Amino acid sequence: MLNLAEILKDAMSLDVHDRAALAERLLASLEELSEEEAERLWAEEAQRRLDEYRAGRAKAVPAEKVHKQAERLFR
């Protein structure tokens, strides 16, 4: 079985249309997750982000700044 690095290398060698189709199918597959699986994955991601923050590899951004950036992006 191929590992993620090999799959990614192969995927990146595809033309842009095939990469887009692959990305679309992969994203659609995430919509099919059960609620329990989605919650488990979000909990893992939250823990990973907290660990990164506590280790000093990530910084906090004030919510006000995030909101302003989001407003600018969605205008």
XYZ file of C-alpha atoms in Angstrom:
75
model
C 0.000 0.000 0.000
C 1.228 3.488 -0.839
C 1.949 5.911 1.981
C 0.715 9.484 2.099
C 3.972 10.970 0.785
C 3.877 8.703 -2.276
C 0.215 9.448 -2.951
C 0.812 13.189 -2.613
C 3.794 13.036 -4.959
C 1.712 11.189 -7.550
C -1.252 13.547 -7.093
C 0.934 16.623 -7.566
C 2.127 15.256 -10.900
C -1.450 15.262 -12.264
C -2.605 18.054 -14.533
C -4.596 20.857 -12.952
C -8.006 19.475 -13.979
C -7.282 16.036 -12.524
C -5.920 17.590 -9.314
C -9.083 19.666 -9.011
C -11.269 16.599 -9.552
C -9.278 14.669 -6.953
C -9.535 17.526 -4.461
C -13.280 17.742 -5.035
C -13.752 14.033 -4.404
C -11.572 14.086 -1.303
C -13.472 17.060 0.132
C -16.798 15.399 -0.660
C -15.665 12.299 1.214
C -15.274 14.412 4.350
C -18.940 15.393 4.123
C -19.811 11.716 4.494
C -18.239 11.381 7.950
C -20.493 10.349 10.781
C -21.158 12.985 13.404
C -19.101 10.985 15.918
C -16.148 10.748 13.543
C -16.305 14.459 12.748
C -16.409 15.323 16.457
C -13.454 13.018 17.150
C -11.419 14.611 14.354
C -12.225 18.158 15.539
C -11.256 17.198 19.103
C -7.926 15.848 17.843
C -7.334 19.034 15.847
C -8.190 21.219 18.847
C -5.749 19.238 20.998
C -3.036 19.506 18.339
C -3.507 23.280 18.130
C -3.425 23.627 21.924
C -0.228 21.566 22.087
C 1.356 23.770 19.382
C 0.352 26.916 21.285
C 1.674 25.622 24.607
C 4.962 24.598 22.981
C 5.384 28.113 21.576
C 5.077 27.014 17.945
C 1.815 28.900 17.440
C 0.616 32.269 18.635
C -2.775 33.482 19.695
C -4.605 36.043 17.564
C -7.218 38.247 19.233
C -10.761 37.468 18.074
C -11.304 41.111 17.123
C -8.396 40.958 14.670
C -9.688 37.694 13.176
C -13.168 39.190 12.746
C -11.771 42.267 10.995
C -9.704 40.136 8.636
C -12.715 37.951 7.857
C -14.864 41.000 7.134
C -12.237 42.321 4.703
C -12.014 38.965 2.941
C -15.766 38.593 2.491
C -16.573 42.074 1.234
